[in-house]
XYZ file of C-alpha atoms in Angstrom:
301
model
C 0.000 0.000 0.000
C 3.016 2.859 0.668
C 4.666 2.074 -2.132
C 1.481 2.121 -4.474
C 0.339 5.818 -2.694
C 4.170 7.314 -2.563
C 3.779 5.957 -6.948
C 0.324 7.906 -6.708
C 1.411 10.690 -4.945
C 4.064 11.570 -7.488
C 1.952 11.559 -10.284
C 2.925 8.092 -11.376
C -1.092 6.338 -12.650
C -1.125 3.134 -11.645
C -2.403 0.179 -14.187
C -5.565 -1.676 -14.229
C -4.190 -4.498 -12.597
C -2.501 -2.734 -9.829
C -5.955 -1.574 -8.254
C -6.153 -4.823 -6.369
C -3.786 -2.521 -3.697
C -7.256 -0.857 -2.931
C -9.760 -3.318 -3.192
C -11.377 -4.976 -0.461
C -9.061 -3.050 2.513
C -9.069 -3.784 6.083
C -9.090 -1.647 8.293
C -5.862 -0.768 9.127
C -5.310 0.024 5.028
C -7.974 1.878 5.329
C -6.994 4.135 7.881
C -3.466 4.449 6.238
C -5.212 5.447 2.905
C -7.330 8.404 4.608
C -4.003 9.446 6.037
C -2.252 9.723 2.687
C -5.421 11.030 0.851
C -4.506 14.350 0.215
C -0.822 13.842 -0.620
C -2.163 12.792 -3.673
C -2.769 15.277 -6.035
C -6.246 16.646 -7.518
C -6.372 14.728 -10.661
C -5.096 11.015 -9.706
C -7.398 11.335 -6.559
C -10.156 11.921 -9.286
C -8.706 9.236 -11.751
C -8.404 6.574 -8.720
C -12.246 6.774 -8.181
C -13.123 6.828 -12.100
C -11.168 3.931 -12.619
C -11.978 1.950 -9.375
C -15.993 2.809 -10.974
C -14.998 1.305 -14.020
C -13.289 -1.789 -12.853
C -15.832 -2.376 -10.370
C -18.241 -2.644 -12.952
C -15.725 -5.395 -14.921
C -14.525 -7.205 -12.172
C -17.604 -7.680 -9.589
C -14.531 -9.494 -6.844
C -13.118 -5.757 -7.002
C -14.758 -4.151 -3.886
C -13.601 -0.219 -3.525
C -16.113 0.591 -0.946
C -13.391 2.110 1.672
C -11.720 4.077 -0.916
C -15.123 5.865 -1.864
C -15.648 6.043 1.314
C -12.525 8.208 2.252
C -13.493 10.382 -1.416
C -16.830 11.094 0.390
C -15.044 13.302 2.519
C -12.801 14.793 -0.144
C -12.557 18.729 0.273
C -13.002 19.068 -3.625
C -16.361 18.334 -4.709
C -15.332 16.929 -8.141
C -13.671 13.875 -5.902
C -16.799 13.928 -3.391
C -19.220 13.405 -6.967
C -16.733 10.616 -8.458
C -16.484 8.659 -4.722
C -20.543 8.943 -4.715
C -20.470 7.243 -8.360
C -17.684 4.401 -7.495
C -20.359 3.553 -4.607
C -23.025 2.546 -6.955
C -23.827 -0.557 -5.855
C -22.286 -0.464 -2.387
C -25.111 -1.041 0.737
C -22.524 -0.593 2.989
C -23.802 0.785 6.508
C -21.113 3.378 7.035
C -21.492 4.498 3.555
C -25.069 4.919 3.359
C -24.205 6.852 6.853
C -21.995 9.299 4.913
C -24.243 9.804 1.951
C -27.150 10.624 3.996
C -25.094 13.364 5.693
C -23.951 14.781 2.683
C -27.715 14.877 1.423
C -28.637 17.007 5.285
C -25.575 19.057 5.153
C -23.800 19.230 1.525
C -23.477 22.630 0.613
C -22.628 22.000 -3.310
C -25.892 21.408 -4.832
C -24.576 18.773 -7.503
C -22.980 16.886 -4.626
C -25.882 16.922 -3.099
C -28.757 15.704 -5.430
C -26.239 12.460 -6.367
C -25.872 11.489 -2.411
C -29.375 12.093 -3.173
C -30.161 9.799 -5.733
C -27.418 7.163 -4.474
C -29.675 6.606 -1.603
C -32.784 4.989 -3.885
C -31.058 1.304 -3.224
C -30.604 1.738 0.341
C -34.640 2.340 0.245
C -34.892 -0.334 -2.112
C -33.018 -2.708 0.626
C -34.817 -1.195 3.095
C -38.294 -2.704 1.698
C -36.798 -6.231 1.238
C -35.750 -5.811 5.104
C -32.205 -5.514 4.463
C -31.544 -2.696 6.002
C -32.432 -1.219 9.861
C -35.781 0.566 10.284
C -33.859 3.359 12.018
C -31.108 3.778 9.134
C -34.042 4.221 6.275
C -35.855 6.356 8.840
C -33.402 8.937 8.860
C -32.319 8.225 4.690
C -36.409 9.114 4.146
C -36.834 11.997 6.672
C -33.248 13.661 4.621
C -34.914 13.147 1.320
C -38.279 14.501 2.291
C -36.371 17.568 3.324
C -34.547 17.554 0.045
C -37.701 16.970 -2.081
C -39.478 20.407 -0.857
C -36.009 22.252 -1.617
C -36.470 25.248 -3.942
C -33.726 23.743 -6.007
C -35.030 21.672 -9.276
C -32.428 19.748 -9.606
C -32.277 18.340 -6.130
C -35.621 18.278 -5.497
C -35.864 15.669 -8.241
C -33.002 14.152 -7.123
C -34.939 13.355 -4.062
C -38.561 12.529 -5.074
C -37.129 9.470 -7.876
C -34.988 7.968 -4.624
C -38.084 8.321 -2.519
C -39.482 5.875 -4.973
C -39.005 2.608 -2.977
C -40.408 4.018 0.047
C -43.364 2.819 1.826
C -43.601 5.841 3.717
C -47.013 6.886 3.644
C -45.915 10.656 2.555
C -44.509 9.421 -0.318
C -47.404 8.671 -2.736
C -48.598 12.474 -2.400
C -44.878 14.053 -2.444
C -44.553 12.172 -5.658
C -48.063 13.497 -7.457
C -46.787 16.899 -6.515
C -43.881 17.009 -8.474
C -45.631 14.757 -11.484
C -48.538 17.928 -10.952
C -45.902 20.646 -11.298
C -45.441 20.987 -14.657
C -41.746 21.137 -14.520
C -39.948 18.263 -17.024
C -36.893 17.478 -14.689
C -39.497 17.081 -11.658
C -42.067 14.857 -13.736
C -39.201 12.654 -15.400
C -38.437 11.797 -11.813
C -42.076 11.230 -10.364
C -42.434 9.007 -13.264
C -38.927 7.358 -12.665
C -40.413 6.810 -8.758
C -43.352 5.553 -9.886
C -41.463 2.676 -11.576
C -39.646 1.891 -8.602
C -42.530 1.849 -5.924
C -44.378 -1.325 -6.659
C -47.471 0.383 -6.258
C -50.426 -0.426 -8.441
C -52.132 3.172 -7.739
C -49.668 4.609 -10.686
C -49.884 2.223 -13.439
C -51.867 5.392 -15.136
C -50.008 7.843 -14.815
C -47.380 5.474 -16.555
C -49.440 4.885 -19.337
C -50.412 8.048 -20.016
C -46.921 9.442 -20.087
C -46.672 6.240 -22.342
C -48.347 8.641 -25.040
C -46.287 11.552 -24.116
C -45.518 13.765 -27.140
C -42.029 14.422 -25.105
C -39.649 11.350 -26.279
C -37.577 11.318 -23.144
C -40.532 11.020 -21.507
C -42.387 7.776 -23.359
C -39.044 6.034 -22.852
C -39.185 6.970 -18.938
C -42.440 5.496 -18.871
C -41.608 2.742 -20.787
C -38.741 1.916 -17.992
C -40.975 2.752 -15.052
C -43.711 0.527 -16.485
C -41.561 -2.645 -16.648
C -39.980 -1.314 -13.065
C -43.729 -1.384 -12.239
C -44.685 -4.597 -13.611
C -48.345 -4.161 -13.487
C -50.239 -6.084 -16.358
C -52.565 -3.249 -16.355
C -50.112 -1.832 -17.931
C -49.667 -4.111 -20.952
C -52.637 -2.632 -22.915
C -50.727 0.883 -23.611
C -47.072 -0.792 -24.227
C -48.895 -2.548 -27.319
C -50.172 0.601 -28.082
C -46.841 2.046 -27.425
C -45.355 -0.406 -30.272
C -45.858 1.630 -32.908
C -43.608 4.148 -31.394
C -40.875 5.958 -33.871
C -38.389 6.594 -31.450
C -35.831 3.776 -31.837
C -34.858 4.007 -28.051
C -38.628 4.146 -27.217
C -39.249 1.326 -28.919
C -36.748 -0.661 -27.331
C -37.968 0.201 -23.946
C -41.722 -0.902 -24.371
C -40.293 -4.245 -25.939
C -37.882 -4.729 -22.349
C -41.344 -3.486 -20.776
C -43.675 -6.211 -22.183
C -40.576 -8.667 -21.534
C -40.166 -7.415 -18.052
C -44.510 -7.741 -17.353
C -44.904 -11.151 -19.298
C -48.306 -12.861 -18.762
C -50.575 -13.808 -21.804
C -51.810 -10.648 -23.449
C -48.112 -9.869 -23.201
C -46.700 -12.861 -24.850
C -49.325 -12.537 -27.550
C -48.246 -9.134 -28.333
C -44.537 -9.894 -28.528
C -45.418 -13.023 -30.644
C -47.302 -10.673 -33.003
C -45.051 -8.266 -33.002
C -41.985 -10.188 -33.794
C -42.517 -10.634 -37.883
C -42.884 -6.587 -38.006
C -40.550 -5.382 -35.698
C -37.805 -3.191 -37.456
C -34.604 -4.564 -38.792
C -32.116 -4.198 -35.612
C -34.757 -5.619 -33.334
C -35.705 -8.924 -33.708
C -33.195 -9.741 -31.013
C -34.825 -7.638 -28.514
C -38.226 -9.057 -29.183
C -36.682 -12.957 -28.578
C -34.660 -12.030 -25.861
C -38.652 -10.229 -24.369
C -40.535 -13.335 -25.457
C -38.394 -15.365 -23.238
C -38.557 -13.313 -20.728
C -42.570 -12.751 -20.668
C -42.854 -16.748 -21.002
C -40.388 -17.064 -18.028
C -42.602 -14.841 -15.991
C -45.777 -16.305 -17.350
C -44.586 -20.031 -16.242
C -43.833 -18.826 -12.935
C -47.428 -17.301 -12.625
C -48.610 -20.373 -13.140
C -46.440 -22.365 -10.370
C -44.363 -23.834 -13.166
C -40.810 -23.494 -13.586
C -39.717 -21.329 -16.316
């Protein structure tokens, strides 16, 4: 580890393959690395946490959880974004502890709405039960706060993580920012919508579905196979005839993602007119929706 920070600290970039120095660290390397963290100067700081992000995301034994950790508390905030990005997937307690105190007390506003949005799979965790009532107490209570903020960008920052939650101010913080008539805000109350397993927005989905705003159908054509509600399946047919290639692509994953019948009979349908570039994306749906349509049935896919 000294020898890889004094190579780091002197400008010297290390290779792919010598990131294993900073993967998976115990404590004690840890601590050491916090020490030495500002030795190193602005721009290898920044290129250690793109690159751990991108191994990471290659090498799934790679964990760099303490070294975003020590970038969380990074006095530039072009470090503090990058360590929030190279924690991605990371449900690591201390973590979510600093994220969640960046989102209270963060004063850049960037910094802030991506501790923000980091936070959605802590919630997500939360509702499977895997992680404490008290933790996802206080991770709610910070992004209620940060979803009445003046500030667009946070504010919708905050109401797509809020998504997950079962608190019962959720549903109406949500329809407040889908009501405002702001595009940032209602991208993200559609985005939450997909991730809250709750029936009650399946049409506000679908008729975002028919959105003249592109960016919007394909939001709502990822929230509705987030969503998974069949009631849904009606307006992805519909929503086949889209001429947005990315669109398109979405509803397809969508009717994949929802299977049952009336989906699988779309898909089938479907699959002798999709566009050339497709037909793989239809198969790979079909298989999907039959999967899902087995397993409604107490058969194995």
């Amino acid at each position: 580890m000294q020898r890889f920070l004094d190579a780091v600290a002197a400008g010297t970039r290390p290779r792919p393959a010598e990131f294993a120095a900073l993967s998976d660290l115990d404590r004690a390397d840890a601590a050491y690395l916090r020490e030495r963290w500002l030795d190193i100067p602005l721009p290898e700081r920044e290129f250690l946490l793109d690159e751990a992000y991108e191994l990471a995301d290659e090498d799934l034994a790679l964990d760099f959880t303490a070294l975003g950790r020590v970038g969380l508390a990074d006095p530039e905030p072009s470090v503090r974004l990058r360590a929030i990005q190279a924690l991605w997937e990371s449900l690591d307690p201390a973590a979510g502890d600093l994220l969640v105190t960046l989102v209270e007390t963060e004063r850049d506003l960037d910094v802030r709405a991506a501790a923000a949005r980091s936070l959605l799979r802590f919630l997500e965790a939360a509702e499977y039960g895997r992680l404490d009532e008290r933790t996802a107490r206080r991770m709610t209570a910070a992004l209620l706060e940060a979803a009445a903020s003046s500030v667009e960008g946070l504010r919708a920052a905050a109401v797509e993580a809020l998504g997950p939650s079962g608190d019962p101010r959720v549903p109406a913080v949500i329809e407040a920012a889908y009501e405002s008539g702001q595009p940032a805000l209602r991208l993200a109350a559609i985005r939450a919508m997909g991730y809250s397993a709750r029936e009650e927005w399946a049409e506000y989905i679908a008729e975002q579905l028919a959105a003249d705003d592109p960016e919007m159908r394909f939001e709502a054509a990822l929230a509705a196979g987030a969503l998974g509600s069949e009631e849904l399946v009606p307006a992805l047919g519909e929503a086949l005839s889209d001429d947005d290639a990315e669109v398109l692509f979405a509803v397809i994953e969508a009717l994949g993602d929802i299977g049952g019948d009336e989906g699988v009979e779309l898909l089938e349908s479907y699959r002798d007119e999709a566009p050339p570039g497709l037909e793989d994306a239809v198969e790979a749906a079909l298989e999907a929706a039959r999967g899902i349509q087995f397993r409604r049935f107490g058969e194995l896919p």
